[in-house]
PDB file of C-alpha atoms in Angstrom:
ATOM      1  CA  LEU A   1       0.000   0.000   0.000  1.00 42.00           C
ATOM      2  CA  PRO A   2       1.609   3.328  -1.045  1.00 40.00           C
ATOM      3  CA  GLY A   3       2.390   6.067   1.461  1.00 41.00           C
ATOM      4  CA  ALA A   4       0.968   9.576   1.598  1.00 43.00           C
ATOM      5  CA  ALA A   5       2.075  12.170  -0.941  1.00 44.00           C
ATOM      6  CA  GLY A   6       4.985  14.356   0.128  1.00 48.00           C
ATOM      7  CA  THR A   7       3.510  17.620  -1.071  1.00 48.00           C
ATOM      8  CA  GLU A   8       2.621  20.610   1.061  1.00 51.00           C
ATOM      9  CA  ALA A   9      -1.005  21.087   2.034  1.00 51.00           C
ATOM     10  CA  PRO A  10      -2.568  24.452   1.159  1.00 44.00           C
ATOM     11  CA  SER A  11      -2.608  27.033   3.923  1.00 45.00           C
ATOM     12  CA  CYS A  12      -6.362  27.591   3.514  1.00 41.00           C
ATOM     13  CA  THR A  13      -9.461  25.694   2.399  1.00 39.00           C
ATOM     14  CA  ARG A  14      -9.263  24.426  -1.025  1.00 38.00           C
ATOM     15  CA  GLY A  15     -16.257  18.171 -14.200  1.00 43.00           C
ATOM     16  CA  SER A  16     -18.885  16.149 -14.209  1.00 44.00           C
ATOM     17  CA  GLY A  17     -18.817  12.668 -15.689  1.00 47.00           C
ATOM     18  CA  SER A  18     -21.007   9.649 -16.061  1.00 46.00           C
ATOM     19  CA  PRO A  19     -21.944   8.106 -12.746  1.00 48.00           C
ATOM     20  CA  GLY A  20     -19.923   5.080 -11.748  1.00 48.00           C
ATOM     21  CA  PRO A  21     -21.095   2.022  -9.878  1.00 49.00           C
ATOM     22  CA  ALA A  22     -22.705   2.523  -6.498  1.00 52.00           C
ATOM     23  CA  HIS A  23     -20.341   2.268  -3.537  1.00 58.00           C
ATOM     24  CA  PRO A  24     -21.196   1.532   0.081  1.00 62.00           C
ATOM     25  CA  PRO A  25     -20.868   4.455   2.491  1.00 69.00           C
ATOM     26  CA  PRO A  26     -17.325   4.841   3.826  1.00 75.00           C
ATOM     27  CA  PRO A  27     -16.681   3.070   7.133  1.00 84.00           C
ATOM     28  CA  PRO A  28     -15.550   5.108  10.142  1.00 90.00           C
ATOM     29  CA  PHE A  29     -11.942   6.273   9.960  1.00 91.00           C
ATOM     30  CA  ARG A  30      -9.947   5.817  13.129  1.00 90.00           C
ATOM     31  CA  LEU A  31      -7.429   8.656  13.553  1.00 92.00           C
ATOM     32  CA  ILE A  32      -4.785   9.133  16.229  1.00 90.00           C
ATOM     33  CA  VAL A  33      -3.380  12.479  17.317  1.00 93.00           C
ATOM     34  CA  LEU A  34       0.259  12.245  18.407  1.00 91.00           C
ATOM     35  CA  GLY A  35       2.842  14.622  19.796  1.00 92.00           C
ATOM     36  CA  ASP A  36       4.565  15.810  22.944  1.00 92.00           C
ATOM     37  CA  SER A  37       2.618  16.930  25.980  1.00 88.00           C
ATOM     38  CA  THR A  38       1.428  20.580  25.888  1.00 90.00           C
ATOM     39  CA  VAL A  39       1.638  20.971  22.082  1.00 95.00           C
ATOM     40  CA  GLY A  40      -2.143  21.509  22.063  1.00 93.00           C
ATOM     41  CA  LYS A  41      -3.545  18.222  20.752  1.00 93.00           C
ATOM     42  CA  SER A  42      -6.616  18.316  22.997  1.00 91.00           C
ATOM     43  CA  CYS A  43      -7.287  21.964  22.171  1.00 93.00           C
ATOM     44  CA  LEU A  44      -7.215  21.128  18.453  1.00 95.00           C
ATOM     45  CA  LEU A  45      -9.735  18.343  18.984  1.00 94.00           C
ATOM     46  CA  HIS A  46     -12.050  20.476  21.128  1.00 93.00           C
ATOM     47  CA  ARG A  47     -11.974  23.221  18.499  1.00 96.00           C
ATOM     48  CA  PHE A  48     -12.647  20.745  15.680  1.00 96.00           C
ATOM     49  CA  THR A  49     -15.399  18.715  17.357  1.00 95.00           C
ATOM     50  CA  GLU A  50     -17.041  21.344  19.585  1.00 93.00           C
ATOM     51  CA  GLY A  51     -16.108  24.639  17.936  1.00 94.00           C
ATOM     52  CA  ARG A  52     -14.540  26.035  21.081  1.00 93.00           C
ATOM     53  CA  PHE A  53     -11.123  26.755  22.555  1.00 92.00           C
ATOM     54  CA  PRO A  54     -10.856  25.391  26.111  1.00 82.00           C
ATOM     55  CA  GLY A  55      -8.316  27.958  27.285  1.00 68.00           C
ATOM     56  CA  PRO A  56      -5.523  27.493  29.827  1.00 60.00           C
ATOM     57  CA  LEU A  57      -7.848  26.923  32.791  1.00 46.00           C
ATOM     58  CA  HIS A  58      -9.421  23.886  31.098  1.00 49.00           C
ATOM     59  CA  SER A  59      -6.376  22.388  29.376  1.00 54.00           C
ATOM     60  CA  ASP A  60      -5.021  19.792  31.779  1.00 54.00           C
ATOM     61  CA  PRO A  61      -2.758  17.214  30.078  1.00 53.00           C
ATOM     62  CA  THR A  62      -4.539  14.144  28.734  1.00 50.00           C
ATOM     63  CA  VAL A  63      -4.277  11.116  31.010  1.00 45.00           C
ATOM     64  CA  GLY A  64      -3.902   7.984  28.877  1.00 49.00           C
ATOM     65  CA  VAL A  65      -6.287   8.389  25.925  1.00 62.00           C
ATOM     66  CA  ASP A  66      -9.348  10.550  25.252  1.00 70.00           C
ATOM     67  CA  PHE A  67     -11.960  10.029  22.523  1.00 80.00           C
ATOM     68  CA  PHE A  68     -13.737  12.438  20.166  1.00 88.00           C
ATOM     69  CA  SER A  69     -15.986  11.926  17.136  1.00 90.00           C
ATOM     70  CA  ARG A  70     -17.234  14.002  14.207  1.00 94.00           C
ATOM     71  CA  LEU A  71     -18.553  13.709  10.659  1.00 94.00           C
ATOM     72  CA  VAL A  72     -16.558  15.269   7.814  1.00 93.00           C
ATOM     73  CA  GLU A  73     -17.867  15.919   4.300  1.00 92.00           C
ATOM     74  CA  ILE A  74     -15.167  14.879   1.824  1.00 89.00           C
ATOM     75  CA  GLU A  75     -17.244  15.682  -1.264  1.00 87.00           C
ATOM     76  CA  PRO A  76     -20.848  16.793  -1.855  1.00 90.00           C
ATOM     77  CA  GLY A  77     -23.168  14.218  -0.346  1.00 87.00           C
ATOM     78  CA  LYS A  78     -20.398  11.990   1.015  1.00 89.00           C
ATOM     79  CA  ARG A  79     -19.494  12.145   4.685  1.00 92.00           C
ATOM     80  CA  VAL A  80     -17.069  10.114   6.765  1.00 93.00           C
ATOM     81  CA  LYS A  81     -17.295   9.557  10.496  1.00 94.00           C
ATOM     82  CA  LEU A  82     -13.988  10.233  12.232  1.00 95.00           C
ATOM     83  CA  GLN A  83     -13.117   8.436  15.447  1.00 92.00           C
ATOM     84  CA  LEU A  84     -10.425  10.622  16.997  1.00 92.00           C
ATOM     85  CA  TRP A  85      -8.091   9.324  19.674  1.00 89.00           C
ATOM     86  CA  ASP A  86      -6.224  11.950  21.661  1.00 86.00           C
ATOM     87  CA  THR A  87      -3.094  10.338  23.097  1.00 77.00           C
ATOM     88  CA  ALA A  88      -1.114  11.470  26.134  1.00 63.00           C
ATOM     89  CA  GLY A  89       2.310  12.866  25.331  1.00 48.00           C
ATOM     90  CA  GLN A  90       3.984  11.908  28.604  1.00 50.00           C
ATOM     91  CA  GLU A  91       6.369   8.954  28.587  1.00 49.00           C
ATOM     92  CA  ARG A  92       4.611   7.216  31.493  1.00 46.00           C
ATOM     93  CA  PHE A  93       1.472   6.740  29.381  1.00 47.00           C
ATOM     94  CA  ARG A  94       3.203   5.330  26.283  1.00 54.00           C
ATOM     95  CA  SER A  95       2.329   1.702  27.051  1.00 57.00           C
ATOM     96  CA  ILE A  96      -1.356   2.679  27.233  1.00 55.00           C
ATOM     97  CA  THR A  97      -1.459   4.808  24.101  1.00 58.00           C
ATOM     98  CA  ARG A  98       0.365   2.245  21.936  1.00 65.00           C
ATOM     99  CA  SER A  99      -2.597  -0.122  22.187  1.00 68.00           C
ATOM    100  CA  TYR A 100      -4.782   2.505  20.470  1.00 69.00           C
ATOM    101  CA  TYR A 101      -2.611   2.615  17.349  1.00 77.00           C
ATOM    102  CA  ARG A 102      -4.098  -0.627  16.081  1.00 76.00           C
ATOM    103  CA  ASN A 103      -6.559  -0.253  13.170  1.00 79.00           C
ATOM    104  CA  SER A 104      -5.823   3.461  12.800  1.00 86.00           C
ATOM    105  CA  VAL A 105      -5.804   4.646   9.192  1.00 89.00           C
ATOM    106  CA  GLY A 106      -4.653   8.225   9.759  1.00 92.00           C
ATOM    107  CA  GLY A 107      -2.723  10.340  12.182  1.00 93.00           C
ATOM    108  CA  LEU A 108      -1.953  13.958  12.982  1.00 96.00           C
ATOM    109  CA  LEU A 109       1.634  14.458  14.134  1.00 96.00           C
ATOM    110  CA  VAL A 110       1.453  17.682  16.124  1.00 97.00           C
ATOM    111  CA  PHE A 111       4.297  19.896  17.300  1.00 98.00           C
ATOM    112  CA  ASP A 112       4.325  23.376  18.829  1.00 98.00           C
ATOM    113  CA  ILE A 113       6.036  25.953  16.582  1.00 99.00           C
ATOM    114  CA  THR A 114       7.153  27.792  19.747  1.00 98.00           C
ATOM    115  CA  ASN A 115       8.781  24.655  21.202  1.00 98.00           C
ATOM    116  CA  ARG A 116      11.695  23.361  19.159  1.00 98.00           C
ATOM    117  CA  ARG A 117      12.050  20.225  21.222  1.00 97.00           C
ATOM    118  CA  SER A 118       8.526  19.112  20.286  1.00 97.00           C
ATOM    119  CA  PHE A 119       9.542  19.472  16.626  1.00 98.00           C
ATOM    120  CA  GLU A 120      12.685  17.410  17.166  1.00 98.00           C
ATOM    121  CA  HIS A 121      10.559  14.609  18.630  1.00 96.00           C
ATOM    122  CA  VAL A 122       8.302  14.308  15.553  1.00 97.00           C
ATOM    123  CA  LYS A 123      10.404  11.551  13.977  1.00 95.00           C
ATOM    124  CA  ASP A 124      10.298   9.577  17.229  1.00 92.00           C
ATOM    125  CA  TRP A 125       6.490   9.697  17.246  1.00 91.00           C
ATOM    126  CA  LEU A 126       6.405   8.736  13.578  1.00 92.00           C
ATOM    127  CA  GLU A 127       8.654   5.708  14.039  1.00 89.00           C
ATOM    128  CA  GLU A 128       6.742   4.531  17.098  1.00 85.00           C
ATOM    129  CA  ALA A 129       3.417   4.751  15.275  1.00 85.00           C
ATOM    130  CA  LYS A 130       4.750   2.848  12.275  1.00 83.00           C
ATOM    131  CA  MET A 131       5.902   0.050  14.582  1.00 82.00           C
ATOM    132  CA  HIS A 132       2.528  -0.400  16.254  1.00 78.00           C
ATOM    133  CA  VAL A 133      -0.075   0.448  13.591  1.00 74.00           C
ATOM    134  CA  GLN A 134      -1.652  -2.630  12.024  1.00 63.00           C
ATOM    135  CA  PRO A 135      -2.975  -3.996   9.740  1.00 57.00           C
ATOM    136  CA  PHE A 136      -3.029  -0.861   7.568  1.00 63.00           C
ATOM    137  CA  GLN A 137      -0.342   1.595   6.581  1.00 71.00           C
ATOM    138  CA  ILE A 138      -1.241   4.909   8.160  1.00 85.00           C
ATOM    139  CA  VAL A 139      -1.525   8.291   6.404  1.00 92.00           C
ATOM    140  CA  PHE A 140       0.063  11.126   8.373  1.00 95.00           C
ATOM    141  CA  LEU A 141      -0.318  14.900   8.344  1.00 97.00           C
ATOM    142  CA  LEU A 142       2.338  17.038  10.035  1.00 98.00           C
ATOM    143  CA  VAL A 143       0.750  19.878  12.022  1.00 99.00           C
ATOM    144  CA  GLY A 144       2.640  22.927  13.279  1.00 99.00           C
ATOM    145  CA  HIS A 145       0.363  24.182  16.041  1.00 98.00           C
ATOM    146  CA  LYS A 146       0.026  27.585  17.781  1.00 98.00           C
ATOM    147  CA  CYS A 147       0.776  29.545  14.600  1.00 98.00           C
ATOM    148  CA  ASP A 148      -0.910  32.568  16.208  1.00 98.00           C
ATOM    149  CA  LEU A 149       2.189  32.989  18.423  1.00 98.00           C
ATOM    150  CA  VAL A 150       4.288  34.419  15.605  1.00 96.00           C
ATOM    151  CA  SER A 151       6.751  36.323  17.793  1.00 98.00           C
ATOM    152  CA  GLN A 152       7.569  33.167  19.785  1.00 98.00           C
ATOM    153  CA  ARG A 153       8.246  30.917  16.801  1.00 98.00           C
ATOM    154  CA  GLU A 154      11.231  28.568  17.205  1.00 98.00           C
ATOM    155  CA  VAL A 155      10.621  26.388  14.133  1.00 98.00           C
ATOM    156  CA  THR A 156      10.529  27.922  10.658  1.00 98.00           C
ATOM    157  CA  ARG A 157       7.969  26.896   8.066  1.00 98.00           C
ATOM    158  CA  GLU A 158      10.835  25.895   5.767  1.00 98.00           C
ATOM    159  CA  GLU A 159      12.220  23.463   8.355  1.00 98.00           C
ATOM    160  CA  ALA A 160       8.825  21.882   8.890  1.00 98.00           C
ATOM    161  CA  GLU A 161       8.142  21.608   5.163  1.00 98.00           C
ATOM    162  CA  LYS A 162      11.486  19.868   4.632  1.00 98.00           C
ATOM    163  CA  LEU A 163      10.752  17.373   7.400  1.00 98.00           C
ATOM    164  CA  SER A 164       7.288  16.648   6.016  1.00 97.00           C
ATOM    165  CA  SER A 165       8.712  16.145   2.529  1.00 97.00           C
ATOM    166  CA  ASP A 166      11.462  13.847   3.815  1.00 97.00           C
ATOM    167  CA  CYS A 167       8.882  11.762   5.696  1.00 94.00           C
ATOM    168  CA  GLY A 168       6.281  11.659   2.897  1.00 94.00           C
ATOM    169  CA  MET A 169       3.699  13.834   4.651  1.00 95.00           C
ATOM    170  CA  LYS A 170       1.832  17.036   3.938  1.00 97.00           C
ATOM    171  CA  TYR A 171       2.311  20.007   6.273  1.00 98.00           C
ATOM    172  CA  ILE A 172      -0.090  22.602   7.625  1.00 99.00           C
ATOM    173  CA  GLU A 173       0.055  25.211  10.404  1.00 99.00           C
ATOM    174  CA  THR A 174      -2.875  25.614  12.775  1.00 99.00           C
ATOM    175  CA  SER A 175      -4.137  27.530  15.783  1.00 98.00           C
ATOM    176  CA  ALA A 176      -6.875  26.172  18.017  1.00 97.00           C
ATOM    177  CA  LYS A 177      -7.106  29.584  19.674  1.00 96.00           C
ATOM    178  CA  ASP A 178      -8.251  31.471  16.561  1.00 97.00           C
ATOM    179  CA  ALA A 179      -9.349  28.361  14.562  1.00 97.00           C
ATOM    180  CA  THR A 180      -6.768  28.859  11.785  1.00 98.00           C
ATOM    181  CA  ASN A 181      -6.716  25.778   9.526  1.00 98.00           C
ATOM    182  CA  VAL A 182      -8.223  23.473  12.158  1.00 98.00           C
ATOM    183  CA  GLU A 183     -11.104  22.385   9.928  1.00 96.00           C
ATOM    184  CA  GLU A 184      -8.787  22.225   6.916  1.00 97.00           C
ATOM    185  CA  SER A 185      -6.257  19.955   8.615  1.00 98.00           C
ATOM    186  CA  PHE A 186      -8.776  17.222   9.403  1.00 97.00           C
ATOM    187  CA  THR A 187     -10.484  17.561   6.018  1.00 96.00           C
ATOM    188  CA  ILE A 188      -7.189  17.280   4.119  1.00 96.00           C
ATOM    189  CA  LEU A 189      -6.183  14.184   6.062  1.00 96.00           C
ATOM    190  CA  THR A 190      -9.600  12.551   5.653  1.00 95.00           C
ATOM    191  CA  ARG A 191      -9.622  13.134   1.890  1.00 94.00           C
ATOM    192  CA  ASP A 192      -6.104  11.734   1.533  1.00 94.00           C
ATOM    193  CA  ILE A 193      -7.061   8.629   3.497  1.00 91.00           C
ATOM    194  CA  TYR A 194     -10.217   8.141   1.448  1.00 90.00           C
ATOM    195  CA  GLU A 195      -8.323   8.507  -1.819  1.00 88.00           C
ATOM    196  CA  LEU A 196      -5.653   6.042  -0.719  1.00 85.00           C
ATOM    197  CA  LEU A 197      -8.051   3.452   0.678  1.00 80.00           C
ATOM    198  CA  SER A 198     -10.282   3.668  -2.409  1.00 79.00           C
ATOM    199  CA  GLN A 199      -7.507   2.414  -4.659  1.00 74.00           C
ATOM    200  CA  PRO A 200      -8.019  -1.158  -5.905  1.00 66.00           C
ATOM    201  CA  LEU A 201      -5.677  -3.746  -4.450  1.00 57.00           C
ATOM    202  CA  GLU A 202      -3.885  -6.533  -6.243  1.00 53.00           C
ATOM    203  CA  LEU A 203      -6.033  -8.868  -4.210  1.00 50.00           C
ATOM    204  CA  HIS A 204      -8.815 -11.036  -5.576  1.00 45.00           C
ATOM    205  CA  PHE A 205     -11.501 -12.295  -3.233  1.00 48.00           C
ATOM    206  CA  GLY A 206     -14.468 -14.273  -4.471  1.00 51.00           C
ATOM    207  CA  GLY A 207     -13.844 -13.073  -8.024  1.00 50.00           C
ATOM    208  CA  ARG A 208     -13.721  -9.393  -7.012  1.00 53.00           C
ATOM    209  CA  ILE A 209     -10.897  -6.870  -6.823  1.00 53.00           C
ATOM    210  CA  LEU A 210     -11.163  -5.298  -3.392  1.00 50.00           C
ATOM    211  CA  SER A 211     -10.172  -1.946  -1.949  1.00 55.00           C
ATOM    212  CA  TRP A 212      -9.163  -1.251   1.647  1.00 55.00           C
ATOM    213  CA  LEU A 213     -12.482   0.582   2.115  1.00 57.00           C
ATOM    214  CA  ILE A 214     -14.395  -2.611   1.343  1.00 55.00           C
ATOM    215  CA  ILE A 215     -12.146  -4.693   3.567  1.00 54.00           C
ATOM    216  CA  ILE A 216     -12.509  -2.291   6.499  1.00 54.00           C
ATOM    217  CA  ALA A 217     -16.285  -2.067   6.076  1.00 55.00           C
ATOM    218  CA  THR A 218     -16.912  -5.811   5.763  1.00 52.00           C
ATOM    219  CA  LEU A 219     -14.234  -7.659   7.698  1.00 46.00           C
ATOM    220  CA  MET A 220     -13.668  -5.573  10.832  1.00 49.00           C
ATOM    221  CA  PRO A 221     -16.737  -3.407  11.509  1.00 46.00           C
ATOM    222  CA  ARG A 222     -16.897  -4.180  15.215  1.00 46.00           C
ATOM    223  CA  GLU A 223     -13.311  -3.214  15.923  1.00 45.00           C
ATOM    224  CA  LEU A 224     -13.633   0.087  14.086  1.00 42.00           C
ATOM    225  CA  CYS A 225     -17.041   1.190  15.388  1.00 41.00           C
TER     226      CYS A 225
END
């Protein structure tokens, strides 16, 4: 299964033909959100799923794993349910969060643009996820968070774009505080996953050529719902 494209995602939101054969509705996509503690993963998820910014008084670090859910429209009339797993960034919770990698099809790798160390740890998170994700290859999006704090930036856009290109990911900068690119980041990732999983596989089953979407929807519905 091919990896994600290594091109940069746009900084903002982005012909007709004869109708093809009917397809079943997409199954839920299980996404994990990874990154160091305090990079703002939970704030991103609250903004995306609830339309609000929790603020510093309601932003205690995640303990273990937290769960969110939302529908995303990937094209007119076609929506995908996202199951979003917010993982703790602290080392003492790693053994817990690793168990939630299984059956994930997408992931946001989040770092804080005002915290260089969180950027330097991105490759560690990426390698750990690749070791524990199964049975699918995961599609990642690199997210530089807190882009509203321009004067405190410690990681340049050019550095982040190079890392994303080297690792075969797209890159986008977000702010949960002012909602910059929050919606776009999840939509971009969901569309990339859908496009990848819709590709036919060199796998014949009962005389049919299957796609990962069909396999996910028919073989493992209970584990993904």
